[in-house]
Coordinates of C-alpha atoms in Angstrom, one line a residue:
Chain A
M1118 CA 106.0 2.5 -46.8
A1119 CA 107.7 3.5 -50.0
E1120 CA 107.6 0.1 -51.7
A1121 CA 104.1 -0.8 -50.5
E1122 CA 101.4 -0.9 -53.1
P1123 CA 98.7 1.5 -52.6
M1124 CA 95.1 0.1 -53.2
V1125 CA 92.9 2.9 -52.2
V1126 CA 93.7 6.6 -52.4
V1127 CA 91.1 9.1 -51.1
D1128 CA 91.9 12.6 -51.9
E1129 CA 90.0 15.5 -50.2
L1130 CA 86.6 13.7 -50.5
H1131 CA 83.5 15.6 -50.0
I1132 CA 80.1 14.0 -50.2
V1133 CA 76.8 15.9 -50.1
Y1134 CA 73.3 14.3 -49.8
R1135 CA 70.4 16.5 -51.1
V1136 CA 67.2 15.7 -49.3
Y1137 CA 64.0 17.0 -50.9
G1138 CA 60.9 17.9 -49.1
A1139 CA 62.7 18.1 -45.8
G1140 CA 60.4 20.7 -44.3
G1141 CA 61.1 24.5 -44.6
D1142 CA 57.5 25.6 -45.6
R1143 CA 54.2 24.2 -44.6
G1144 CA 54.1 22.0 -47.8
T1145 CA 50.8 23.2 -49.1
A1146 CA 50.0 24.0 -52.7
A1147 CA 49.6 27.6 -51.7
T1148 CA 53.0 28.0 -50.4
A1149 CA 54.5 26.2 -53.4
L1150 CA 52.8 28.6 -55.7
L1151 CA 54.0 31.6 -53.7
R1152 CA 57.5 30.2 -54.0
I1153 CA 57.3 29.7 -57.8
L1154 CA 55.8 33.4 -58.2
G1155 CA 58.5 34.8 -56.0
R1156 CA 61.1 33.0 -58.0
K1157 CA 62.5 31.6 -54.9
T1158 CA 64.6 28.3 -55.1
R1159 CA 62.9 25.4 -53.4
G1160 CA 63.3 26.0 -49.8
S1161 CA 62.7 22.5 -48.8
I1162 CA 65.9 21.1 -50.4
R1163 CA 68.2 20.4 -47.4
E1164 CA 72.1 19.6 -47.9
V1165 CA 73.6 17.2 -45.7
H1166 CA 77.5 17.3 -45.9
A1167 CA 78.3 13.9 -44.9
I1168 CA 81.9 13.7 -45.7
R1169 CA 84.0 16.9 -45.4
G1170 CA 87.5 16.6 -46.7
V1171 CA 88.8 13.2 -46.0
S1172 CA 92.1 12.1 -47.2
F1173 CA 94.1 8.7 -46.7
V1174 CA 95.8 6.0 -48.5
A1175 CA 95.4 2.3 -47.8
Y1176 CA 98.0 -0.3 -49.0
R1177 CA 97.8 -3.9 -50.0
G1178 CA 97.4 -6.1 -47.1
D1179 CA 95.8 -3.4 -44.8
A1180 CA 92.8 -4.1 -42.8
V1181 CA 91.4 -0.6 -42.0
G1182 CA 88.8 -0.2 -39.3
V1183 CA 86.5 2.8 -39.5
I1184 CA 85.1 3.9 -36.2
G1185 CA 82.8 6.7 -35.2
R1186 CA 79.4 7.4 -33.8
N1187 CA 76.1 6.9 -35.6
G1188 CA 75.9 9.6 -38.5
S1189 CA 79.6 10.2 -38.7
G1190 CA 79.9 9.2 -42.2
K1191 CA 81.4 5.7 -41.9
S1192 CA 78.9 4.0 -44.4
T1193 CA 78.9 7.0 -46.7
L1194 CA 82.7 6.7 -46.9
L1195 CA 82.6 3.0 -47.7
R1196 CA 80.0 3.6 -50.5
A1197 CA 82.1 6.4 -51.9
I1198 CA 85.1 4.1 -52.0
A1199 CA 82.9 1.4 -53.8
G1200 CA 82.2 4.1 -56.5
L1201 CA 78.4 4.1 -55.6
L1202 CA 78.2 7.7 -54.5
P1203 CA 79.4 10.5 -56.6
A1204 CA 81.7 12.9 -54.9
E1205 CA 80.9 16.6 -54.6
Q1206 CA 84.5 17.3 -54.5
G1207 CA 87.7 15.4 -54.4
N1208 CA 88.2 11.9 -55.7
V1209 CA 88.4 8.2 -54.6
Y1210 CA 91.0 6.1 -56.6
T1211 CA 91.1 2.3 -56.5
T1212 CA 92.9 -0.5 -58.3
G1213 CA 90.0 -2.5 -59.6
E1214 CA 86.7 -3.2 -58.2
A1215 CA 86.0 -2.2 -54.7
S1216 CA 82.9 -4.0 -53.4
L1217 CA 80.6 -3.7 -50.5
L1218 CA 79.9 -7.0 -48.9
G1219 CA 76.0 -7.3 -49.1
V1220 CA 73.5 -8.1 -51.6
N1221 CA 70.3 -7.4 -49.7
A1222 CA 69.0 -4.7 -52.0
A1223 CA 69.0 -7.0 -55.1
L1224 CA 67.0 -9.7 -53.4
L1225 CA 63.2 -9.9 -53.3
D1226 CA 61.5 -11.3 -50.4
D1227 CA 58.5 -12.6 -52.4
L1228 CA 60.7 -15.1 -54.3
T1229 CA 62.0 -18.4 -53.1
G1230 CA 65.5 -18.6 -51.5
E1231 CA 66.4 -20.6 -54.5
R1232 CA 65.7 -17.8 -56.9
N1233 CA 67.2 -15.3 -54.8
V1234 CA 70.5 -17.1 -54.5
I1235 CA 70.8 -17.1 -58.3
L1236 CA 69.6 -13.5 -58.5
G1237 CA 72.0 -12.3 -55.8
C1238 CA 74.9 -14.0 -57.6
L1239 CA 74.2 -12.5 -60.9
A1240 CA 73.7 -9.0 -59.4
M1241 CA 77.2 -9.3 -57.9
G1242 CA 78.4 -9.8 -61.4
M1243 CA 78.8 -13.7 -61.8
T1244 CA 78.0 -15.4 -64.8
K1245 CA 75.1 -17.8 -65.0
Q1246 CA 77.6 -20.8 -65.0
E1247 CA 79.4 -19.4 -61.9
A1248 CA 76.1 -18.8 -60.1
K1249 CA 75.0 -22.3 -60.6
A1250 CA 78.4 -23.6 -59.5
K1251 CA 78.1 -21.7 -56.3
Y1252 CA 74.6 -22.6 -55.5
Q1253 CA 75.1 -25.6 -53.6
E1254 CA 77.9 -24.1 -51.5
I1255 CA 75.8 -21.2 -50.7
V1256 CA 72.8 -23.2 -49.5
D1257 CA 75.0 -25.5 -47.4
F1258 CA 76.7 -22.6 -45.8
S1259 CA 73.4 -20.8 -45.0
G1260 CA 71.9 -23.9 -43.3
V1261 CA 68.5 -23.0 -44.7
G1262 CA 68.1 -26.6 -45.8
E1263 CA 64.7 -27.6 -47.1
F1264 CA 63.2 -24.0 -46.7
I1265 CA 65.2 -23.0 -49.7
D1266 CA 62.2 -23.5 -52.0
L1267 CA 60.0 -21.2 -49.8
P1268 CA 59.5 -17.5 -50.4
M1269 CA 62.1 -15.6 -48.4
K1270 CA 59.4 -13.7 -46.5
T1271 CA 58.5 -16.8 -44.8
Y1272 CA 61.9 -17.1 -43.3
S1273 CA 62.8 -16.2 -39.6
S1274 CA 64.9 -13.1 -39.5
G1275 CA 67.8 -15.3 -38.5
M1276 CA 67.4 -17.6 -41.4
G1277 CA 66.9 -14.7 -43.8
S1278 CA 70.1 -13.0 -42.7
R1279 CA 72.1 -16.2 -42.9
L1280 CA 71.1 -16.8 -46.4
R1281 CA 71.9 -13.0 -47.4
F1282 CA 75.3 -13.4 -45.7
A1283 CA 76.0 -16.7 -47.5
I1284 CA 75.1 -15.1 -50.9
A1285 CA 77.1 -12.1 -50.2
A1286 CA 80.2 -13.9 -49.0
S1287 CA 80.4 -16.2 -52.0
K1288 CA 82.4 -13.9 -54.0
N1289 CA 86.0 -12.7 -53.4
H1290 CA 86.8 -9.1 -53.8
E1291 CA 90.1 -7.2 -54.4
V1292 CA 89.1 -4.5 -52.2
L1293 CA 86.5 -5.7 -49.7
L1294 CA 84.2 -3.3 -47.8
V1295 CA 82.4 -4.7 -44.8
D1296 CA 79.6 -2.6 -43.2
E1297 CA 78.5 -3.5 -39.8
A1298 CA 76.9 -6.4 -38.0
L1299 CA 77.4 -9.1 -40.6
A1300 CA 78.0 -11.9 -38.1
T1301 CA 74.4 -12.5 -37.5
G1302 CA 72.1 -15.4 -36.5
D1303 CA 72.9 -17.9 -33.6
A1304 CA 76.1 -18.5 -32.1
E1305 CA 77.1 -21.3 -34.2
F1306 CA 76.6 -19.3 -37.5
R1307 CA 78.3 -16.3 -36.0
V1308 CA 81.5 -18.4 -35.6
K1309 CA 81.1 -19.6 -39.1
S1310 CA 80.6 -16.3 -40.6
Q1311 CA 83.4 -14.6 -38.8
A1312 CA 85.7 -17.3 -40.0
R1313 CA 84.3 -16.7 -43.6
I1314 CA 85.1 -13.0 -43.3
E1315 CA 88.5 -13.9 -42.1
E1316 CA 89.0 -16.0 -45.3
L1317 CA 87.6 -13.3 -47.5
R1318 CA 90.1 -10.8 -45.8
K1319 CA 93.0 -13.0 -46.5
E1320 CA 92.1 -13.3 -50.1
A1321 CA 91.3 -9.6 -50.6
G1322 CA 94.1 -7.1 -51.2
T1323 CA 92.6 -4.5 -48.7
V1324 CA 89.7 -4.6 -46.4
F1325 CA 87.7 -1.8 -44.8
L1326 CA 85.6 -2.8 -41.9
V1327 CA 82.9 -0.6 -40.2
A1328 CA 81.7 -2.1 -37.0
H1329 CA 80.3 -0.7 -33.7
N1330 CA 82.0 -3.8 -32.1
L1331 CA 85.1 -2.3 -31.2
E1332 CA 86.6 -5.6 -30.2
E1333 CA 86.1 -7.0 -33.6
I1334 CA 88.2 -4.0 -35.1
E1335 CA 90.8 -4.4 -32.5
Q1336 CA 91.2 -8.1 -33.3
T1337 CA 91.1 -7.9 -37.2
C1338 CA 92.4 -4.5 -38.2
N1339 CA 96.0 -3.2 -38.3
R1340 CA 94.9 0.5 -39.0
V1341 CA 91.9 2.6 -37.8
I1342 CA 90.2 5.7 -38.9
W1343 CA 88.1 7.7 -36.5
L1344 CA 85.6 9.7 -38.2
E1345 CA 83.5 12.3 -36.6
R1346 CA 80.9 14.6 -38.5
G1347 CA 82.5 13.6 -41.7
K1348 CA 86.1 14.5 -40.8
I1349 CA 88.9 12.4 -39.6
I1350 CA 89.7 13.0 -36.0
T1351 CA 92.6 10.8 -36.1
Q1352 CA 93.9 7.8 -38.0
G1353 CA 97.0 5.5 -37.6
E1354 CA 98.4 2.1 -36.8
D1355 CA 98.1 2.4 -33.1
V1356 CA 94.7 0.6 -33.2
I1357 CA 94.3 0.1 -29.5
G1358 CA 95.5 3.5 -28.5
I1359 CA 92.9 5.2 -30.8
I1360 CA 90.1 3.0 -29.8
D1361 CA 90.8 3.7 -26.2
R1362 CA 90.7 7.4 -26.9
Y1363 CA 87.5 7.0 -28.9
I1364 CA 85.9 5.2 -25.9
D1365 CA 87.1 7.8 -23.6
A1366 CA 85.7 10.6 -25.7
S1367 CA 82.3 8.9 -25.9
G1368 CA 82.1 8.7 -22.3
G1369 CA 82.5 5.0 -22.0
K1370 CA 84.2 3.1 -19.3
P1371 CA 87.9 2.7 -20.1
V1372 CA 88.9 -0.8 -21.1
E1373 CA 91.1 -2.5 -18.6
R1374 CA 94.2 -3.7 -20.4
D1375 CA 97.0 -6.0 -19.5
P1376 CA 100.0 -3.7 -19.4
V1377 CA 102.3 -6.0 -21.3
T1378 CA 100.1 -7.4 -24.0
R1379 CA 97.6 -4.6 -24.2
G1380 CA 94.9 -7.3 -24.5
R1381 CA 91.5 -6.8 -22.8
I1382 CA 91.0 -8.0 -19.2
G1383 CA 87.8 -8.7 -17.5
P1384 CA 84.3 -8.4 -18.8
R1385 CA 84.3 -7.4 -22.6
V1386 CA 82.8 -4.2 -23.2
H1387 CA 81.2 -3.3 -26.6
A1388 CA 80.8 0.2 -27.8
R1389 CA 77.1 -0.3 -28.3
T1390 CA 76.7 -1.0 -24.5
V1391 CA 79.1 1.8 -23.7
L1392 CA 77.2 4.4 -25.8
A1393 CA 73.9 3.1 -24.2
R1394 CA 75.3 3.9 -20.8
G1395 CA 76.8 7.2 -21.8
Chain B
M840 CA 96.4 11.9 -21.5
S841 CA 97.6 14.1 -24.5
N842 CA 94.3 14.0 -26.2
D843 CA 92.5 15.8 -23.3
R844 CA 93.2 19.1 -25.1
R845 CA 91.6 18.0 -28.3
L846 CA 88.5 16.6 -26.7
S847 CA 85.7 18.2 -24.8
A848 CA 84.2 16.7 -21.6
P849 CA 83.4 13.0 -21.8
G850 CA 80.3 12.2 -23.8
R851 CA 80.5 15.2 -26.1
L852 CA 82.7 16.1 -28.9
V853 CA 83.7 19.3 -30.2
A854 CA 81.0 20.6 -32.5
G855 CA 81.0 22.6 -35.6
D856 CA 83.3 23.1 -38.7
D857 CA 86.3 23.8 -36.5
L858 CA 86.4 20.2 -35.5
P859 CA 90.2 19.5 -34.8
T860 CA 92.0 17.1 -36.9
S861 CA 95.2 15.8 -35.4
A862 CA 98.5 15.8 -37.0
V863 CA 98.3 12.0 -37.1
A864 CA 95.5 12.4 -39.5
T865 CA 97.7 13.4 -42.4
A866 CA 100.9 11.8 -41.0
D867 CA 101.4 8.9 -43.3
L868 CA 100.2 10.4 -46.6
P869 CA 102.8 10.7 -49.4
D870 CA 104.5 14.0 -50.1
E871 CA 103.3 14.5 -53.7
P872 CA 99.8 15.5 -54.4
L873 CA 97.4 12.4 -53.8
A874 CA 95.9 12.7 -57.4
E875 CA 99.3 12.3 -58.9
F876 CA 100.3 9.6 -56.5
A877 CA 97.3 7.6 -57.3
V878 CA 97.8 7.9 -61.1
A879 CA 101.4 7.0 -60.8
H880 CA 100.5 3.7 -59.0
G881 CA 97.9 2.9 -61.7
L882 CA 94.8 3.7 -59.7
R883 CA 91.6 4.9 -61.3
P884 CA 88.8 7.0 -60.0
S885 CA 86.2 4.6 -58.5
A886 CA 83.1 6.7 -59.5
E887 CA 84.3 7.2 -63.1
R888 CA 81.9 6.9 -66.2
P889 CA 83.4 4.3 -68.5
P890 CA 83.9 4.8 -72.1
I891 CA 80.8 3.8 -74.3
R892 CA 82.6 0.7 -75.6
N893 CA 83.5 -0.6 -72.2
Y894 CA 80.0 0.4 -71.1
L895 CA 78.4 -1.8 -73.6
R896 CA 80.6 -4.7 -73.0
Q897 CA 79.8 -4.5 -69.1
L898 CA 76.1 -4.3 -70.1
W899 CA 76.4 -7.4 -72.3
R900 CA 78.1 -9.2 -69.5
R901 CA 75.3 -8.5 -67.3
R902 CA 72.7 -9.8 -69.6
S903 CA 71.7 -12.9 -67.4
F904 CA 71.3 -10.5 -64.6
I905 CA 68.9 -8.3 -66.5
L906 CA 66.8 -11.4 -67.6
A907 CA 66.7 -12.9 -64.1
F908 CA 65.9 -9.5 -62.5
A909 CA 63.1 -8.9 -65.0
T910 CA 61.7 -12.5 -64.6
A911 CA 61.8 -12.2 -60.8
R912 CA 60.0 -9.0 -60.6
N913 CA 57.5 -10.4 -62.9
I914 CA 56.9 -13.3 -60.8
S915 CA 56.9 -11.4 -57.5
M916 CA 54.3 -8.9 -58.9
Y917 CA 51.5 -11.6 -58.5
T918 CA 52.6 -13.7 -55.6
E919 CA 50.2 -12.1 -53.3
A920 CA 47.2 -13.0 -55.6
R921 CA 45.5 -16.2 -55.1
L922 CA 45.4 -16.9 -58.9
G923 CA 49.2 -16.0 -59.0
Q924 CA 50.6 -16.1 -62.4
L925 CA 47.3 -16.5 -64.1
W926 CA 46.9 -12.8 -63.8
Q927 CA 49.5 -12.3 -66.4
V928 CA 47.1 -13.6 -68.9
L929 CA 43.9 -12.5 -67.1
T930 CA 44.8 -8.8 -67.1
P931 CA 44.9 -8.3 -70.9
L932 CA 41.9 -10.7 -71.2
L933 CA 39.8 -8.5 -68.9
N934 CA 41.1 -5.5 -70.5
A935 CA 39.7 -6.8 -73.9
G936 CA 36.7 -7.8 -72.2
V937 CA 35.9 -4.3 -71.2
Y938 CA 36.3 -3.0 -74.8
F939 CA 34.2 -5.9 -76.0
L940 CA 31.4 -5.0 -73.6
V941 CA 31.3 -1.3 -74.6
F942 CA 32.2 -1.3 -78.3
G943 CA 31.2 -4.8 -79.3
L944 CA 27.8 -5.0 -77.2
L945 CA 26.6 -1.7 -76.1
L946 CA 27.8 0.8 -78.9
H947 CA 27.7 -0.2 -82.5
V948 CA 30.3 2.0 -83.6
N949 CA 32.7 1.3 -86.6
R950 CA 34.2 4.7 -87.1
G951 CA 34.7 3.8 -90.8
V952 CA 36.8 0.8 -90.0
P953 CA 35.9 -2.9 -90.7
N954 CA 36.3 -5.2 -87.7
Y955 CA 36.4 -2.3 -85.3
L956 CA 36.8 -4.5 -82.2
A957 CA 39.9 -6.3 -83.5
F958 CA 41.2 -2.9 -84.6
L959 CA 40.6 -1.4 -81.2
V960 CA 42.0 -4.1 -79.1
T961 CA 45.2 -4.3 -81.1
G962 CA 45.7 -0.6 -80.9
V963 CA 45.1 -0.7 -77.1
F964 CA 47.5 -3.5 -76.5
V965 CA 50.3 -2.2 -78.7
F966 CA 50.1 1.2 -77.3
N967 CA 50.0 -0.1 -73.8
F968 CA 53.4 -1.8 -74.2
T969 CA 55.0 1.7 -75.0
Q970 CA 52.9 3.3 -72.3
R971 CA 53.9 0.9 -69.5
A972 CA 57.6 1.0 -70.4
F973 CA 57.3 4.9 -70.3
I974 CA 55.7 4.9 -66.8
S975 CA 57.9 2.2 -65.1
T976 CA 61.3 3.5 -66.5
S977 CA 60.5 7.1 -65.4
T978 CA 60.8 6.0 -61.7
V979 CA 63.3 3.2 -62.0
I980 CA 66.2 5.0 -60.7
T981 CA 64.5 6.4 -57.7
N982 CA 62.8 3.1 -56.9
S983 CA 66.2 1.2 -57.3
L984 CA 68.3 3.6 -55.2
P985 CA 69.1 1.1 -52.5
L986 CA 70.3 -1.4 -55.1
I987 CA 72.2 1.5 -56.9
R988 CA 74.0 2.2 -53.6
A989 CA 74.8 -1.3 -52.8
L990 CA 76.1 -2.8 -56.0
Q991 CA 78.3 -1.8 -58.9
F992 CA 77.0 -2.5 -62.1
P993 CA 76.2 -0.5 -65.4
R994 CA 73.0 1.4 -64.4
A995 CA 71.5 1.0 -67.9
A996 CA 70.7 -2.6 -66.7
L997 CA 67.7 -1.2 -64.6
P998 CA 65.7 0.5 -67.4
L999 CA 66.6 -2.4 -69.6
A1000 CA 65.3 -4.8 -67.2
Y1001 CA 62.1 -3.0 -66.8
V1002 CA 61.5 -2.9 -70.5
V1003 CA 62.1 -6.7 -70.5
I1004 CA 59.4 -7.0 -67.9
E1005 CA 57.0 -5.1 -70.0
L1006 CA 58.1 -7.2 -73.0
Q1007 CA 57.3 -10.4 -71.3
Q1008 CA 53.8 -9.2 -70.4
M1009 CA 53.4 -8.0 -74.0
L1010 CA 54.2 -11.5 -75.3
L1011 CA 51.4 -12.9 -73.2
S1012 CA 49.0 -10.2 -74.3
M1013 CA 50.0 -11.2 -77.9
V1014 CA 48.7 -14.6 -77.3
V1015 CA 45.5 -13.3 -76.0
L1016 CA 45.2 -10.8 -78.9
A1017 CA 45.7 -13.6 -81.5
I1018 CA 42.8 -15.5 -79.9
I1019 CA 40.6 -12.3 -80.1
V1020 CA 41.5 -11.5 -83.8
V1021 CA 40.7 -15.0 -84.9
A1022 CA 37.6 -14.9 -82.9
T1023 CA 36.4 -11.8 -84.8
G1024 CA 36.7 -13.7 -88.1
E1025 CA 40.3 -12.6 -89.3
P1026 CA 42.1 -15.4 -91.1
V1027 CA 45.6 -16.7 -89.8
T1028 CA 48.0 -15.8 -92.7
W1029 CA 51.7 -15.7 -93.3
Y1030 CA 51.4 -11.9 -92.6
W1031 CA 51.2 -12.7 -88.9
L1032 CA 54.8 -13.2 -88.9
L1033 CA 55.5 -9.6 -89.7
A1034 CA 54.2 -8.9 -86.2
I1035 CA 57.6 -10.3 -84.9
P1036 CA 59.8 -7.7 -86.4
A1037 CA 57.3 -5.0 -85.5
L1038 CA 57.4 -5.9 -82.0
L1039 CA 61.1 -6.1 -82.0
L1040 CA 61.3 -2.6 -83.4
Q1041 CA 58.9 -1.4 -80.8
T1042 CA 61.0 -3.0 -78.1
V1043 CA 64.1 -1.2 -79.4
F1044 CA 62.2 2.0 -79.4
N1045 CA 60.9 1.4 -75.9
I1046 CA 64.5 0.7 -74.7
G1047 CA 65.7 4.0 -76.1
V1048 CA 62.9 6.0 -74.7
G1049 CA 63.0 4.0 -71.4
L1050 CA 66.7 5.0 -71.1
F1051 CA 65.9 8.7 -71.8
V1052 CA 63.1 8.8 -69.5
A1053 CA 65.0 7.0 -66.7
R1054 CA 67.6 9.8 -66.5
L1055 CA 65.0 12.4 -66.9
G1056 CA 62.9 11.0 -64.2
S1057 CA 65.9 10.7 -61.8
Q1058 CA 66.8 14.4 -62.2
V1059 CA 63.3 16.0 -62.6
N1060 CA 61.1 14.6 -60.0
D1061 CA 58.1 16.5 -61.4
F1062 CA 58.3 14.5 -64.6
S1063 CA 56.4 11.5 -63.3
Q1064 CA 53.5 13.9 -62.4
L1065 CA 53.3 15.2 -65.8
L1066 CA 53.7 11.8 -67.6
P1067 CA 50.1 10.6 -67.5
F1068 CA 48.8 13.7 -69.3
L1069 CA 51.6 13.4 -72.1
L1070 CA 50.7 9.8 -72.5
R1071 CA 47.0 10.5 -72.6
T1072 CA 47.5 12.9 -75.4
W1073 CA 49.7 10.6 -77.2
L1074 CA 47.1 8.0 -76.9
Y1075 CA 44.5 10.2 -78.7
V1076 CA 46.7 11.3 -81.5
S1077 CA 48.1 7.9 -82.3
G1078 CA 45.0 6.3 -83.8
V1079 CA 44.2 3.9 -81.1
L1080 CA 40.6 4.6 -81.2
F1081 CA 40.1 5.6 -84.8
N1082 CA 42.0 5.3 -88.1
I1083 CA 44.2 8.3 -88.6
A1084 CA 44.0 7.9 -92.4
T1085 CA 40.2 8.4 -92.2
L1086 CA 40.3 11.7 -90.5
S1087 CA 38.5 14.4 -92.3
I1088 CA 41.0 17.1 -92.2
K1089 CA 41.1 18.1 -95.9
T1090 CA 42.9 21.3 -95.6
H1091 CA 46.0 20.5 -93.7
R1092 CA 47.2 17.1 -95.0
W1093 CA 50.4 17.5 -93.2
I1094 CA 48.8 17.1 -89.9
V1095 CA 47.5 13.6 -90.8
V1096 CA 50.9 12.8 -92.1
V1097 CA 52.7 13.7 -88.9
L1098 CA 50.1 11.9 -86.7
Q1099 CA 50.6 8.8 -89.0
L1100 CA 54.4 9.0 -88.7
N1101 CA 54.6 9.3 -85.0
P1102 CA 56.3 6.1 -83.5
A1103 CA 53.4 4.9 -81.5
A1104 CA 51.0 5.1 -84.5
L1105 CA 53.6 3.4 -86.7
F1106 CA 54.0 0.4 -84.5
I1107 CA 50.2 0.2 -84.0
T1108 CA 49.6 0.4 -87.7
L1109 CA 52.4 -2.3 -88.5
I1110 CA 51.0 -4.8 -86.1
R1111 CA 47.4 -4.1 -87.3
N1112 CA 48.4 -4.6 -90.9
A1113 CA 50.2 -7.9 -89.9
L1114 CA 47.3 -9.4 -87.9
L1115 CA 44.2 -8.0 -89.5
E1116 CA 43.3 -8.7 -93.1
T1117 CA 40.7 -6.1 -93.1
Q1118 CA 43.2 -3.5 -92.3
R1119 CA 45.5 -4.5 -95.1
Q1120 CA 42.6 -4.4 -97.6
S1121 CA 41.2 -1.2 -96.4
T1122 CA 44.2 1.0 -96.0
P1123 CA 43.8 4.0 -98.2
G1124 CA 46.2 3.8 -101.1
S1125 CA 46.3 0.0 -101.1
Q1126 CA 44.1 0.0 -104.3
P1127 CA 44.4 2.4 -107.2
Y1128 CA 42.6 5.6 -106.6
D1129 CA 38.9 5.5 -107.6
A1130 CA 37.0 8.7 -106.9
Q1131 CA 33.6 7.0 -107.0
L1132 CA 34.3 4.2 -104.6
C1133 CA 36.1 6.5 -102.2
H1134 CA 33.1 8.7 -102.2
V1135 CA 30.8 5.9 -101.5
W1136 CA 33.0 4.9 -98.4
A1137 CA 33.1 8.6 -97.3
T1138 CA 29.3 8.9 -97.3
V1139 CA 28.2 5.5 -95.9
G1140 CA 31.3 4.5 -94.2
H1141 CA 30.6 6.1 -90.9
S1142 CA 27.0 5.1 -90.5
A1143 CA 26.1 2.2 -88.3
H1144 CA 24.7 -0.1 -91.1
A1145 CA 27.5 0.3 -93.4
T1146 CA 28.2 -3.1 -95.0
K1147 CA 31.7 -4.6 -94.7
Q1148 CA 32.2 -4.1 -98.5
S1149 CA 31.5 -0.4 -98.3
L1150 CA 34.0 0.0 -95.4
L1151 CA 36.7 -1.8 -97.4
D1152 CA 36.2 0.9 -100.2
S1153 CA 38.5 3.2 -98.1
A1154 CA 41.3 1.5 -99.9
Y1155 CA 40.4 3.3 -103.0
C1156 CA 41.0 6.8 -101.4
H1157 CA 44.2 8.8 -101.5
Y1158 CA 46.8 7.9 -99.0
Y1159 CA 48.4 10.4 -96.7
A1160 CA 51.7 9.0 -95.7
D1161 CA 52.8 6.1 -98.1
P1162 CA 52.0 2.9 -96.2
H1163 CA 54.8 1.1 -98.1
H1164 CA 57.4 3.3 -96.3
F1165 CA 56.0 2.7 -92.8
W1166 CA 58.7 0.0 -92.1
Y1167 CA 61.5 2.5 -93.0
Y1168 CA 60.1 5.0 -90.7
A1169 CA 59.6 2.5 -87.8
I1170 CA 63.3 1.4 -88.2
G1171 CA 64.4 5.1 -88.1
W1172 CA 62.5 5.8 -85.1
S1173 CA 63.9 2.8 -83.2
A1174 CA 67.5 3.6 -84.1
F1175 CA 67.1 7.2 -83.3
A1176 CA 65.5 6.5 -79.9
L1177 CA 68.1 3.9 -79.0
V1178 CA 71.2 5.9 -79.9
L1179 CA 69.9 9.1 -78.3
G1180 CA 68.5 7.5 -75.2
F1181 CA 71.6 5.4 -74.6
F1182 CA 73.9 8.3 -75.0
F1183 CA 71.7 10.5 -72.8
F1184 CA 71.6 7.9 -70.1
W1185 CA 75.3 7.0 -70.2
R1186 CA 76.4 10.6 -69.8
A1187 CA 75.0 10.8 -66.2
E1188 CA 76.2 7.2 -65.3
A1189 CA 78.3 8.2 -62.4
K1190 CA 75.6 10.3 -60.8
Y1191 CA 72.7 7.9 -60.3
G1192 CA 73.8 7.1 -56.8
R1193 CA 73.2 10.6 -55.6
G1194 CA 69.4 10.2 -55.7

């Protein structure tokens, strides 16, 4: 590993969310007044310690899968790597721009698909010329067709997510962070979008992938980090071994594997269905 | 399996802070401290606040995003309405209509001002620009949290975009205003062009204030509750409804001067002077002091049947703040607000994602 080039270094990272008005008192004016008179600090601030001392190094060419149950801090970790959430303690170091794949938040449902494509591209940091150059490619990829000049709120949910994905995936990133369920839409589009993620992955230096679909992680990642309650349970390059233990720990049915290739045998089991049964 | 020891019964993981982390968790970390290791390989903290110069450059690179974002929000604001974008013009028009109904038809008030209706509507529109910028930027960070937590961009782009939204609305209001001003009998003159630099200065001021308020609002949630009262007070002391120079505070002249030099009053006065000939002619101090004429204005000026000529006589009274210096004060306010607001906002750049 000595000559490998590190792309992301996470050093004893702690992330804390503060939630206001999370209960505590009855929330009436009277209790608020009593609190101020009693010089008490606001009782209704709750701290959620989402990441608690995580450290790891990712190198160029790594595809790191992040697994763990809902609320274990996976998405928070990705946002911290992208520099979108300030650390309470510790630090995240990256080479250049680490970006989340996704522009949903920048788009406005009231506007036409056409305007949203340009707006999304500009939000991701493209220049006007770059955005215009990418426009046709994005529209073709999304398969939205003539609906592109209708407001996005009129789209079916599949159409909307296809367009959102097409916009998000139009830019290459040095450190790419992919959070969940991107391969949406019908079967045909799923194949197309998985191929596009694969392409992006190859062009990017390092990829982080958060997914409940463990098979996807098994297929695409060479390393895996298992988070639970904001801490790393285990991490390493034995992707299949760690995933099997994760499934075991969450009470799922063990995956039957071919003893030689360690590939899956029989019906494919997704973590989502596993957890539902457990 | 070897991991049986670390894990509790299937379906439930060990709870609490004593959550075990296996030896593998730290196995492939380098020996040296991670911070040194990262710096040695040329890595930089991801949530670092960039130096001002870089920050400005990033912001400049995002200029088309700022514009596109502002335009998009402006358009989406009225998509639900049947009349659509027409509301952008109808809103200021209806606003002016209310004032015409009350002050033009029902009350015959002049408050010592010739052409009171145009005076009032100009004041309301100009003040509205700053007021709306204030209100919208005070919640911009909280409202845009999903965006801030999804994409990396200089956060100052958001308050900037919100001020641009208000500017776009203001420009439409100015068209409506021009029509009203002409309809009340004011001539179109070259002075009108002075409204452009005045509006520009006001926009710069609004940007500065917007940046300041954006950070304040993101950290002190109670601020947006207090804001309406602050703004209401500001409205009343900025001479929107009356001419500050005609206040009858004879003992404390400095109060009048301070009111006249507050930024909102300055921008209002500059734009009034640009658009309204009656204002230029009646500003105290615009004619050499004449005790007799000034006295005439002071005695009959406020009555409902004062002639236009007697109202213009206020020009012969003493001035408080020198009207010739208003432009310098306006430039000063704008520069001060911009520098302070930008610096204040930039200082917290890495923290806006916290919410």
